[in-house]
Amino acid sequence: MRFSDDFIAELRSRNDIEDVVSKYVDLQYRGSRTPKALCPFHTEKTASFIVYRDTQSYYCFGCGNGGDVITFIKNIERLDYVEAVRFLCDRCGMTMPTDPVDDEYLRLRRRCYEANREAGRFFCACLKTEAAAHARAYLEKRGLKPETVQQFGLGYAPDTWDSLVKHMKSKGFTESELVAFFLAKQGRTGRAYDVFRNRLMFPIVDLRGNVVAFGGRVLESGTNQAKYVNTSDTVVYKKGSGIYALNFAKNNKDRTLILCEGYMDVIAMHQAGFTNAVAALGTAFTQEQISLLSRYCDELILSFDGDEAGQKATQRALRLLANAPMKLRVMKIVGGKDPDEVIKTQGKERMRELISSAPNDTEFALSAAETKYDITTDDGKLGFLNEAVGILAGIANAVERDIYISRVAQRTGTSREAIVQQVRRAMAAKKKRSEREQFETEAREAAGDDKGKIPNPERRTNLRACKAEETILASLLKNPDYLKRYASMLDADSFITKVNKALFIDIAERIRAGRPLELSYFAENASNEQISMLSYLIALGSRIAGTPQEFEDCIRTLADEKMKRSAAAASDMSDDDFVAMIQNKRKKAGV
Ligand SMILES: [Zn+2]
């Protein structure tokens, strides 16, 4: 299937490569213009996987995997080209340019939404039955009002093996659909049985109002069952991608969101009037969730449990949020183990106070460090200062940094100047470290050249020529006008290696036809090697000068290499071959 250039352009612009990649790898931003990461396509200890924002491409200098956002999805999700396009369409809400009626995938999605809606209705109805008395008692004990239960669509999954399966079959859904939608599982006998049994059900609603998944909470404590059973990946839901209650919280006017740990906290907060509370679904907070949150808030208040696990979760979230665009604050949950309990035992007003007095991330980190040491002793003071200096050195804003330096000085009775000096030293060391990392990456990039990761089999034996060819091609991608300008000096025959010659022919054709030169437009028909080579060239594009001078130098280098080769070839030739070659040349020249 062919896609139009316009369609691919739209798809690319709606799927920012940095955004997409960050869902799969931890991008590091320290000390470099371009984010990098440990490569998801090969095992490595230092990051060689680089994302280029301006060209919307990526390239791994360790294994040579590279391409655009479509190639990335193709490789990481192991899809074919059309499936990868479909995946990205889906991600950004675009429609595939096909007839939706016969599109099996779209049909399946529609069925999944319908099934979830029907299952949600069924669970709600079950909550009202006699068999659900204990579930209602639990909700009452947690202080949830009937309106709240209704607003969040809470339900009950009966304590049987096939209530839902039977109900759904009566509504026309097949067992295999239910299994695919994670509402049922296939038993050993081949019959389907309910995934959710004797659980309080929390439907998960996306921003368009569709039920996309369920969380089922165990009702009997002390059993050895998992506390939560959650929907796995389906055609409409990807684990770790959603934010619970964002469908309600997204309209909040002051663009502040409160991030809680669980469903019950969020619901209790909403009931108490804090309608900007949300929770990250899934056990691990992901970059994709962060980028989703950042679209709906300028300030994020973390409100995790007060226990040790909650504090660890807070630290982890803060690390992940370090490069997030929003302001961060951390609520201190005192007088209860979680927000739900605080509201219940101390009331809304107390909660409001906790929210407004929540310290920012620096204050939080400093006070967390302080609790680790006894700063009335010299050893404790030193330990705390060491840690504090690290935190202070990480503050980008100079005014802010100054304020906290004064505070730490005051708190520990140390001179301000001494701390300033330490912080400066730490910042310099940090800068040096990131410069060294940058240097190492570049050295690896250069070394990578010789490791033969660049998919050109002739490269090793023709390094000088190859480098000139690569620079020419990379420059041409940036400056298509050079093709015409140097037409008298450069054509396909100027190239020595087959791979680069073929690329030149392809690129030149595109330039003459006025077609776009971004990677995506090549991706459809190109082989993996060609894509890898092209993304290497695009990566190279950001490191070369791209000037006419450089271009001309490379053309001369190529001509020089070509001459050396024909001289060498001539000396290796038999007399007959030599004569044939001369005659051939004469014929070409028309002599
Ligand atoms: Zn790699």
Coordinates of C-alpha atoms and ligand atoms in Angstrom, one line a residue:
M1 CA 0.0 0.0 0.0
R2 CA 1.3 3.5 -0.9
F3 CA 0.7 6.5 1.2
S4 CA 0.8 10.0 -0.2
D5 CA 3.6 12.4 0.8
D6 CA 1.0 14.7 2.4
F7 CA -0.3 11.9 4.6
I8 CA 3.2 10.8 5.7
A9 CA 4.0 14.5 6.5
E10 CA 0.9 14.8 8.6
L11 CA 1.7 11.5 10.4
R12 CA 5.2 12.6 11.2
S13 CA 4.2 16.0 12.5
R14 CA 1.7 14.4 14.8
N15 CA 4.1 11.8 16.1
D16 CA 7.1 13.7 17.4
I17 CA 10.1 11.3 17.4
E18 CA 11.3 12.3 20.8
D19 CA 7.9 11.8 22.3
V20 CA 7.5 8.4 20.7
V21 CA 11.0 7.2 21.5
S22 CA 10.8 8.3 25.1
K23 CA 8.1 5.8 25.7
Y24 CA 10.5 3.0 25.1
V25 CA 13.8 4.3 26.4
D26 CA 15.0 6.6 29.1
L27 CA 16.3 9.6 27.2
Q28 CA 19.2 11.5 28.8
Y29 CA 19.5 15.2 28.2
R30 CA 22.6 16.0 30.3
G31 CA 25.1 18.1 28.6
S32 CA 24.2 17.5 25.0
R33 CA 22.0 19.2 22.5
T34 CA 20.6 15.9 21.3
P35 CA 18.9 13.5 23.7
K36 CA 20.6 10.0 23.8
A37 CA 19.8 6.7 25.4
L38 CA 20.9 3.2 25.8
C39 CA 20.0 1.5 22.6
P40 CA 16.9 -0.6 22.7
F41 CA 18.1 -2.7 19.7
H42 CA 21.4 -3.9 21.1
T43 CA 22.9 -4.3 24.6
E44 CA 25.3 -1.6 25.7
K45 CA 26.5 0.1 28.9
T46 CA 26.9 3.6 27.5
A47 CA 24.4 5.4 25.4
S48 CA 25.0 5.5 21.6
F49 CA 21.4 5.8 20.6
I50 CA 20.8 9.4 19.5
V51 CA 17.6 11.2 18.7
Y52 CA 17.7 14.2 16.3
R53 CA 14.9 16.6 16.8
D54 CA 15.4 18.8 13.7
T55 CA 15.5 15.9 11.3
Q56 CA 13.0 13.8 13.3
S57 CA 15.3 10.8 13.0
Y58 CA 17.4 8.5 15.3
Y59 CA 20.6 6.6 14.8
C60 CA 22.5 4.2 17.0
F61 CA 26.3 4.5 16.6
G62 CA 26.7 1.1 18.3
C63 CA 24.6 -1.1 16.0
G64 CA 23.7 1.1 13.0
N65 CA 19.9 0.9 13.6
G66 CA 18.4 4.2 12.5
G67 CA 15.5 5.8 10.8
D68 CA 12.5 8.0 11.3
V69 CA 9.6 7.6 13.7
I70 CA 8.0 5.0 11.4
T71 CA 11.1 2.9 11.2
F72 CA 11.5 3.1 15.0
I73 CA 8.0 1.7 15.6
K74 CA 8.5 -0.9 12.9
N75 CA 11.7 -2.1 14.6
I76 CA 10.7 -1.9 18.2
E77 CA 7.2 -3.2 17.9
R78 CA 8.3 -5.7 15.2
L79 CA 5.6 -4.6 12.8
D80 CA 5.7 -4.3 9.0
Y81 CA 5.6 -0.8 7.4
V82 CA 1.9 -0.6 7.0
E83 CA 1.3 -1.9 10.5
A84 CA 3.7 0.7 11.9
V85 CA 1.9 3.5 10.1
R86 CA -1.4 2.2 11.5
F87 CA 0.1 2.1 15.0
L88 CA 1.2 5.7 14.7
C89 CA -2.2 6.7 13.2
D90 CA -3.8 5.2 16.2
R91 CA -1.5 6.9 18.6
C92 CA -2.3 10.3 17.3
G93 CA -5.9 9.7 16.4
M94 CA -5.5 9.9 12.6
T95 CA -7.5 7.8 10.3
M96 CA -5.7 5.3 8.0
P97 CA -6.3 6.2 4.4
T98 CA -8.4 3.0 3.7
D99 CA -12.0 2.2 3.6
P100 CA -12.8 1.8 7.3
V101 CA -15.7 -0.6 6.6
D102 CA -13.4 -3.5 5.5
D103 CA -10.6 -2.6 7.9
E104 CA -10.4 -5.5 10.3
Y105 CA -8.4 -3.6 12.8
L106 CA -10.7 -0.6 13.1
R107 CA -13.6 -3.0 13.4
L108 CA -11.9 -4.9 16.2
R109 CA -11.3 -1.6 18.1
R110 CA -14.9 -0.7 17.7
R111 CA -15.9 -4.1 19.1
C112 CA -13.6 -3.7 22.0
Y113 CA -15.0 -0.3 23.0
E114 CA -18.5 -1.8 22.8
A115 CA -17.5 -4.8 24.8
N116 CA -15.9 -2.6 27.5
R117 CA -19.0 -0.4 27.7
E118 CA -21.3 -3.4 28.0
A119 CA -19.0 -5.0 30.7
G120 CA -19.0 -1.7 32.6
R121 CA -22.8 -1.6 32.6
F122 CA -22.9 -5.2 33.8
F123 CA -20.5 -4.5 36.7
C124 CA -22.5 -1.4 37.7
A125 CA -25.7 -3.5 37.7
C126 CA -24.0 -6.2 39.7
L127 CA -23.0 -3.7 42.4
K128 CA -26.7 -3.3 43.2
T129 CA -27.4 -7.0 43.7
E130 CA -27.6 -8.9 46.9
A131 CA -24.4 -10.7 46.2
A132 CA -22.5 -7.4 46.2
A133 CA -23.5 -6.4 49.8
H134 CA -19.9 -6.7 51.0
A135 CA -18.7 -4.5 48.1
R136 CA -21.2 -1.8 49.0
A137 CA -20.3 -2.1 52.6
Y138 CA -16.6 -1.6 51.6
L139 CA -17.5 1.6 49.6
E140 CA -19.5 2.9 52.5
K141 CA -16.7 2.2 54.9
R142 CA -14.4 4.2 52.6
G143 CA -16.9 7.0 52.8
L144 CA -17.9 7.1 49.1
K145 CA -21.3 8.7 48.4
P146 CA -23.7 7.1 45.8
E147 CA -23.1 10.1 43.5
T148 CA -19.4 9.5 43.5
V149 CA -19.8 5.8 42.9
Q150 CA -22.0 6.7 39.9
Q151 CA -19.7 9.4 38.6
F152 CA -16.7 7.0 38.5
G153 CA -18.8 4.1 37.2
L154 CA -17.7 1.8 40.0
G155 CA -19.0 -1.8 39.8
Y156 CA -18.7 -5.3 41.1
A157 CA -17.5 -8.4 39.4
P158 CA -19.5 -11.4 40.8
D159 CA -17.8 -14.2 42.6
T160 CA -18.5 -16.8 39.9
W161 CA -16.5 -18.2 37.0
D162 CA -18.6 -17.1 34.1
S163 CA -21.2 -14.5 34.9
L164 CA -19.7 -11.9 32.6
V165 CA -18.9 -14.4 29.9
K166 CA -22.6 -15.6 29.9
H167 CA -23.9 -12.0 29.9
M168 CA -21.6 -10.9 27.1
K169 CA -22.5 -13.9 24.9
S170 CA -26.1 -13.1 25.4
K171 CA -25.2 -9.6 23.9
G172 CA -23.6 -11.2 20.9
F173 CA -19.9 -11.2 21.8
T174 CA -17.9 -14.3 21.1
E175 CA -15.6 -16.0 23.6
S176 CA -12.6 -15.3 21.4
E177 CA -13.5 -11.6 21.4
L178 CA -13.8 -11.6 25.2
V179 CA -10.4 -13.2 25.5
A180 CA -8.8 -10.7 23.1
F181 CA -10.3 -7.8 25.1
F182 CA -9.0 -9.2 28.4
L183 CA -12.4 -9.7 29.8
A184 CA -12.1 -13.5 29.8
K185 CA -9.3 -16.1 29.8
Q186 CA -9.2 -19.4 28.1
G187 CA -9.4 -22.3 30.6
R188 CA -7.5 -25.6 30.2
T189 CA -10.7 -27.2 28.9
G190 CA -10.9 -24.6 26.2
R191 CA -13.8 -22.7 27.8
A192 CA -13.6 -19.0 28.6
Y193 CA -13.9 -17.8 32.2
D194 CA -14.1 -14.4 33.7
V195 CA -10.8 -12.5 34.4
F196 CA -12.4 -10.4 37.1
R197 CA -14.1 -12.3 40.0
N198 CA -15.3 -11.0 43.3
R199 CA -13.6 -7.6 42.8
L200 CA -14.5 -4.0 43.0
M201 CA -14.3 -2.7 39.5
F202 CA -12.9 0.6 38.4
P203 CA -13.5 1.4 34.7
I204 CA -10.7 3.4 33.0
V205 CA -12.0 6.0 30.7
D206 CA -9.9 7.7 28.0
L207 CA -10.0 11.4 27.1
R208 CA -12.7 10.7 24.5
G209 CA -15.0 9.1 27.1
N210 CA -14.5 5.5 26.0
V211 CA -14.0 2.7 28.6
V212 CA -10.7 1.3 27.6
A213 CA -9.8 -0.9 30.5
F214 CA -10.6 -2.0 34.0
G215 CA -8.9 -2.2 37.4
G216 CA -10.3 -4.8 39.7
R217 CA -9.6 -4.5 43.4
V218 CA -9.7 -7.4 45.8
L219 CA -12.4 -7.2 48.4
E220 CA -11.3 -9.7 51.0
S221 CA -8.0 -8.6 52.6
G222 CA -5.7 -11.3 53.8
T223 CA -6.3 -13.6 50.9
N224 CA -3.3 -14.5 48.7
Q225 CA -4.9 -12.9 45.7
A226 CA -3.3 -9.9 43.9
K227 CA -4.6 -6.6 45.3
Y228 CA -5.3 -5.4 41.8
V229 CA -6.0 -7.2 38.5
N230 CA -5.7 -4.8 35.6
T231 CA -6.5 -5.1 31.9
S232 CA -3.4 -6.0 29.9
D233 CA -2.6 -4.6 26.5
T234 CA -5.6 -4.8 24.1
V235 CA -6.4 -3.1 20.7
V236 CA -7.6 0.0 22.6
Y237 CA -5.3 0.0 25.6
K238 CA -1.6 0.0 26.3
K239 CA -0.5 -0.7 29.8
G240 CA 1.4 2.2 31.4
S241 CA 0.0 4.8 29.0
G242 CA -3.0 6.2 30.7
I243 CA -3.7 8.6 33.5
Y244 CA -6.7 7.8 35.7
A245 CA -9.4 10.4 36.0
L246 CA -7.7 12.7 33.5
N247 CA -11.0 12.8 31.6
F248 CA -12.4 14.7 34.6
A249 CA -9.3 16.6 35.7
K250 CA -8.3 17.8 32.3
N251 CA -10.7 20.7 32.3
N252 CA -9.3 22.2 35.5
K253 CA -8.7 25.9 35.1
D254 CA -5.6 26.7 37.0
R255 CA -3.6 24.0 35.2
T256 CA -2.5 22.2 38.3
L257 CA -2.9 18.5 38.7
I258 CA -2.5 16.4 41.9
L259 CA -0.9 13.0 41.2
C260 CA -2.0 10.4 43.6
E261 CA -1.0 6.8 44.0
G262 CA -4.2 4.9 43.5
Y263 CA -7.8 4.9 42.3
M264 CA -9.3 5.2 45.8
D265 CA -7.2 8.3 46.6
V266 CA -8.3 10.0 43.4
I267 CA -11.9 9.3 44.0
A268 CA -11.8 10.5 47.6
M269 CA -10.1 13.7 46.5
H270 CA -12.7 14.3 43.8
Q271 CA -15.5 13.7 46.3
A272 CA -13.9 16.3 48.6
G273 CA -13.8 18.8 45.8
F274 CA -10.2 18.4 44.6
T275 CA -11.3 17.6 41.0
N276 CA -7.8 17.9 39.7
A277 CA -6.6 14.7 41.2
V278 CA -5.3 12.0 38.9
A279 CA -3.3 8.7 39.2
A280 CA -0.8 7.1 36.9
L281 CA -2.1 3.7 35.9
G282 CA 0.3 0.8 36.2
T283 CA 3.1 0.2 38.6
A284 CA 5.8 2.1 36.8
F285 CA 5.4 5.8 35.9
T286 CA 6.4 6.2 32.3
Q287 CA 7.7 9.0 30.0
E288 CA 4.5 8.7 28.0
Q289 CA 2.4 9.5 31.0
I290 CA 4.6 12.4 31.8
S291 CA 4.2 13.9 28.4
L292 CA 0.4 13.3 28.6
L293 CA 0.3 15.1 32.0
S294 CA 2.4 18.0 30.7
R295 CA -0.3 18.7 28.1
Y296 CA -2.8 19.4 30.8
C297 CA -0.9 21.1 33.6
D298 CA 1.8 23.6 34.4
E299 CA 2.2 22.4 37.9
L300 CA 2.1 18.9 39.2
I301 CA 1.8 18.1 42.9
L302 CA 2.9 14.6 43.9
S303 CA 0.7 13.2 46.6
F304 CA 1.9 9.7 47.3
D305 CA 1.5 7.6 50.5
G306 CA 3.3 8.8 53.6
D307 CA 4.9 5.3 54.1
E308 CA 8.4 4.2 53.0
A309 CA 7.1 2.7 49.8
G310 CA 5.3 6.0 49.0
Q311 CA 8.4 8.0 49.7
K312 CA 10.4 5.7 47.4
A313 CA 7.8 6.1 44.7
T314 CA 8.0 9.9 45.1
Q315 CA 11.8 9.9 44.7
R316 CA 11.5 7.7 41.6
A317 CA 8.8 9.9 40.1
L318 CA 10.9 13.0 40.8
R319 CA 13.9 11.5 39.0
L320 CA 11.7 10.7 36.0
L321 CA 10.2 14.2 36.1
A322 CA 13.6 15.9 36.3
N323 CA 13.3 17.1 32.7
A324 CA 9.6 17.6 32.6
P325 CA 8.4 21.0 31.6
M326 CA 6.0 21.6 34.6
K327 CA 6.7 22.9 38.0
L328 CA 6.8 20.2 40.7
R329 CA 5.7 20.2 44.3
V330 CA 5.5 17.3 46.8
M331 CA 2.8 17.1 49.3
K332 CA 3.7 15.9 52.8
I333 CA 1.1 13.5 53.9
V334 CA 0.9 13.9 57.7
G335 CA -1.7 12.5 60.1
G336 CA -2.7 9.7 57.8
K337 CA -1.1 7.2 55.5
D338 CA -2.6 8.5 52.3
P339 CA -4.7 11.4 51.0
D340 CA -7.9 9.4 51.4
E341 CA -7.2 8.9 55.1
V342 CA -6.2 12.5 55.7
I343 CA -9.5 13.7 54.2
K344 CA -11.5 11.2 56.2
T345 CA -9.9 11.8 59.6
Q346 CA -9.0 15.5 59.3
G347 CA -11.3 16.9 56.7
K348 CA -11.1 18.8 53.5
E349 CA -9.7 22.0 55.0
R350 CA -6.6 20.2 56.3
M351 CA -6.1 18.7 52.8
R352 CA -6.3 22.2 51.3
E353 CA -3.6 23.3 53.8
L354 CA -1.4 20.4 52.8
I355 CA -1.8 21.2 49.2
S356 CA -1.1 24.9 49.5
S357 CA 1.9 24.3 51.7
A358 CA 3.4 21.5 49.6
P359 CA 7.1 22.2 49.2
N360 CA 8.7 22.4 45.7
D361 CA 11.0 19.6 44.5
T362 CA 14.2 21.3 45.8
E363 CA 12.7 21.8 49.3
F364 CA 11.5 18.3 49.3
A365 CA 14.9 16.8 48.3
L366 CA 16.7 19.0 50.9
S367 CA 14.3 18.0 53.7
A368 CA 14.5 14.3 52.6
A369 CA 18.3 14.5 52.8
E370 CA 18.1 16.2 56.2
T371 CA 16.0 13.5 57.7
K372 CA 18.8 11.0 57.0
Y373 CA 21.3 12.8 59.2
D374 CA 21.5 14.1 62.7
I375 CA 22.7 17.6 61.9
T376 CA 23.4 18.4 65.6
T377 CA 26.6 16.3 65.2
D378 CA 29.6 17.3 63.1
D379 CA 29.5 14.0 61.1
G380 CA 25.8 14.4 60.5
K381 CA 26.2 18.0 59.4
L382 CA 29.0 17.0 56.9
G383 CA 26.9 14.2 55.5
F384 CA 23.9 16.4 55.0
L385 CA 26.0 19.2 53.5
N386 CA 27.6 16.8 51.0
E387 CA 24.2 15.7 49.8
A388 CA 22.8 19.2 49.9
V389 CA 25.6 20.5 47.7
G390 CA 24.7 17.9 45.1
I391 CA 21.0 19.0 45.1
L392 CA 21.9 22.7 45.0
A393 CA 24.3 22.2 42.1
G394 CA 21.4 20.7 40.1
I395 CA 19.3 23.9 40.3
A396 CA 19.5 25.6 36.9
N397 CA 18.1 29.0 38.0
A398 CA 20.8 31.1 39.7
V399 CA 18.4 33.2 41.9
E400 CA 16.6 30.1 43.1
R401 CA 20.0 28.4 43.8
D402 CA 21.1 31.4 45.8
I403 CA 18.0 31.3 48.0
Y404 CA 18.5 27.6 48.9
I405 CA 22.2 28.1 49.5
S406 CA 21.3 30.7 52.1
R407 CA 18.7 28.4 53.7
V408 CA 21.2 25.5 53.9
A409 CA 23.8 27.8 55.4
Q410 CA 21.4 29.0 58.0
R411 CA 20.1 25.5 58.8
T412 CA 23.5 24.1 59.4
G413 CA 25.2 27.2 60.8
T414 CA 27.8 27.1 58.0
S415 CA 29.2 30.1 56.2
R416 CA 27.4 30.9 53.0
E417 CA 30.7 31.4 51.1
A418 CA 31.9 27.9 52.0
I419 CA 28.7 26.4 50.5
V420 CA 28.8 28.6 47.5
Q421 CA 32.4 27.4 46.8
Q422 CA 31.4 23.8 47.2
V423 CA 28.4 24.2 44.9
R424 CA 30.6 25.9 42.2
R425 CA 33.0 23.0 42.4
A426 CA 30.2 20.5 42.1
M427 CA 28.7 22.4 39.1
A428 CA 32.1 22.5 37.4
A429 CA 32.6 18.8 38.0
K430 CA 29.2 18.1 36.6
K431 CA 29.9 20.2 33.5
K432 CA 33.2 18.4 33.0
R433 CA 31.5 15.0 33.4
S434 CA 28.9 15.8 30.8
E435 CA 31.5 17.2 28.5
R436 CA 33.5 14.0 28.9
E437 CA 30.4 12.0 28.2
Q438 CA 29.8 14.1 25.1
F439 CA 33.4 13.5 24.1
E440 CA 33.1 9.8 24.7
T441 CA 30.0 9.6 22.6
E442 CA 31.7 11.4 19.8
A443 CA 34.7 9.2 20.1
R444 CA 32.5 6.2 20.0
E445 CA 30.7 7.7 17.0
A446 CA 34.0 8.0 15.3
A447 CA 35.1 4.6 16.4
G448 CA 31.8 3.2 15.3
D449 CA 32.8 4.2 11.8
D450 CA 35.6 1.7 11.8
K451 CA 33.6 -1.1 13.4
G452 CA 31.8 -1.5 10.1
K453 CA 28.4 -0.7 11.6
I454 CA 27.7 1.5 8.7
P455 CA 26.2 -0.8 6.2
N456 CA 28.6 -0.3 3.3
P457 CA 30.7 -3.4 2.8
E458 CA 33.3 -1.4 0.7
R459 CA 33.8 1.1 3.5
R460 CA 36.7 -0.5 5.3
T461 CA 38.9 -0.7 2.3
N462 CA 37.9 2.7 0.9
L463 CA 37.7 4.8 4.0
R464 CA 38.9 8.1 2.5
A465 CA 36.6 7.8 -0.5
C466 CA 33.7 6.7 1.6
K467 CA 34.0 9.6 4.0
A468 CA 34.0 12.0 1.1
E469 CA 31.0 10.3 -0.4
E470 CA 29.1 10.3 2.8
T471 CA 29.8 14.0 3.3
I472 CA 28.6 14.8 -0.2
L473 CA 25.4 12.8 0.3
A474 CA 24.8 14.3 3.8
S475 CA 25.4 17.8 2.4
L476 CA 23.1 17.2 -0.5
L477 CA 20.3 16.2 1.8
K478 CA 20.7 19.5 3.5
N479 CA 21.4 21.5 0.4
P480 CA 19.5 20.0 -2.6
D481 CA 20.5 23.0 -4.7
Y482 CA 24.1 21.7 -4.8
L483 CA 23.0 19.1 -7.3
K484 CA 22.5 21.6 -10.0
R485 CA 25.3 23.9 -8.9
Y486 CA 27.9 21.1 -9.1
A487 CA 26.3 19.1 -12.0
S488 CA 29.4 19.6 -14.1
M489 CA 31.7 18.2 -11.4
L490 CA 29.6 15.5 -9.8
D491 CA 27.5 12.6 -11.2
A492 CA 26.8 9.0 -10.3
D493 CA 30.1 7.9 -11.8
S494 CA 32.0 10.1 -9.4
F495 CA 31.1 7.6 -6.7
I496 CA 33.4 4.7 -5.9
T497 CA 31.3 2.5 -3.6
K498 CA 28.2 0.8 -4.9
V499 CA 26.0 1.6 -1.9
N500 CA 26.7 5.3 -2.1
K501 CA 26.3 5.4 -5.8
A502 CA 22.9 3.9 -5.6
L503 CA 21.9 6.4 -2.8
F504 CA 23.2 9.3 -4.9
I505 CA 21.0 8.2 -7.9
D506 CA 18.0 7.9 -5.6
I507 CA 18.5 11.2 -3.9
A508 CA 19.3 13.0 -7.2
E509 CA 16.1 11.6 -8.7
R510 CA 14.1 12.9 -5.8
I511 CA 15.7 16.3 -6.0
R512 CA 14.9 16.6 -9.7
A513 CA 11.3 15.5 -9.1
G514 CA 10.9 18.0 -6.4
R515 CA 10.0 15.3 -3.8
P516 CA 10.7 15.8 -0.1
L517 CA 14.0 14.5 1.2
E518 CA 13.1 13.5 4.7
L519 CA 13.7 10.0 5.8
S520 CA 10.0 9.0 5.9
Y521 CA 9.6 9.4 2.2
F522 CA 12.3 7.0 1.5
A523 CA 11.2 4.5 4.2
E524 CA 8.4 2.8 2.2
N525 CA 10.6 1.2 -0.5
A526 CA 14.0 1.2 1.0
S527 CA 15.7 -1.8 2.5
N528 CA 16.8 -1.8 6.2
E529 CA 20.4 -1.2 5.1
Q530 CA 19.4 1.8 3.0
I531 CA 17.3 3.2 5.9
S532 CA 20.2 2.7 8.2
M533 CA 22.6 4.3 5.8
L534 CA 20.2 7.3 5.2
S535 CA 19.8 7.8 8.9
Y536 CA 23.5 7.7 9.4
L537 CA 23.8 10.4 6.7
I538 CA 21.2 12.5 8.4
A539 CA 23.0 12.1 11.7
L540 CA 26.2 13.1 9.9
G541 CA 24.4 16.1 8.5
S542 CA 24.3 17.7 11.9
R543 CA 28.1 17.4 12.3
I544 CA 29.4 18.6 8.9
A545 CA 29.7 22.2 7.8
G546 CA 27.5 21.8 4.7
T547 CA 29.4 24.6 2.9
P548 CA 30.2 24.8 -0.8
Q549 CA 33.8 24.7 0.1
E550 CA 33.5 21.4 2.0
F551 CA 31.4 20.0 -0.9
E552 CA 34.0 20.9 -3.5
D553 CA 36.8 19.5 -1.3
C554 CA 35.0 16.2 -1.1
I555 CA 34.4 16.1 -4.9
R556 CA 38.1 16.6 -5.4
T557 CA 39.0 13.9 -2.9
L558 CA 36.7 11.5 -4.7
A559 CA 38.3 12.4 -8.1
D560 CA 41.7 11.9 -6.6
E561 CA 40.8 8.5 -5.1
K562 CA 39.2 7.5 -8.4
M563 CA 42.4 8.4 -10.3
K564 CA 44.5 6.4 -7.8
R565 CA 42.3 3.4 -8.3
S566 CA 42.4 3.5 -12.1
A567 CA 46.2 3.9 -12.0
A568 CA 46.4 0.9 -9.7
A569 CA 44.0 -1.0 -11.8
A570 CA 45.9 -0.2 -14.9
S571 CA 49.2 -1.5 -13.5
D572 CA 47.4 -4.8 -12.5
M573 CA 45.9 -5.3 -15.9
S574 CA 47.1 -7.7 -18.5
D575 CA 48.2 -6.0 -21.8
D576 CA 45.1 -7.0 -23.6
D577 CA 42.8 -5.6 -20.9
F578 CA 44.8 -2.4 -20.9
V579 CA 44.4 -1.9 -24.6
A580 CA 40.7 -2.7 -24.3
M581 CA 40.3 -0.1 -21.6
I582 CA 42.1 2.6 -23.6
Q583 CA 40.0 1.8 -26.6
N584 CA 36.9 1.9 -24.5
K585 CA 37.8 5.3 -23.1
R586 CA 38.5 6.7 -26.6
K587 CA 35.1 5.4 -27.8
K588 CA 33.4 7.2 -24.8
A589 CA 35.3 10.4 -25.5
G590 CA 34.4 10.1 -29.2
V591 CA 38.0 10.1 -30.4
Ligands
ZN1 ZN 22.1 0.1 18.9

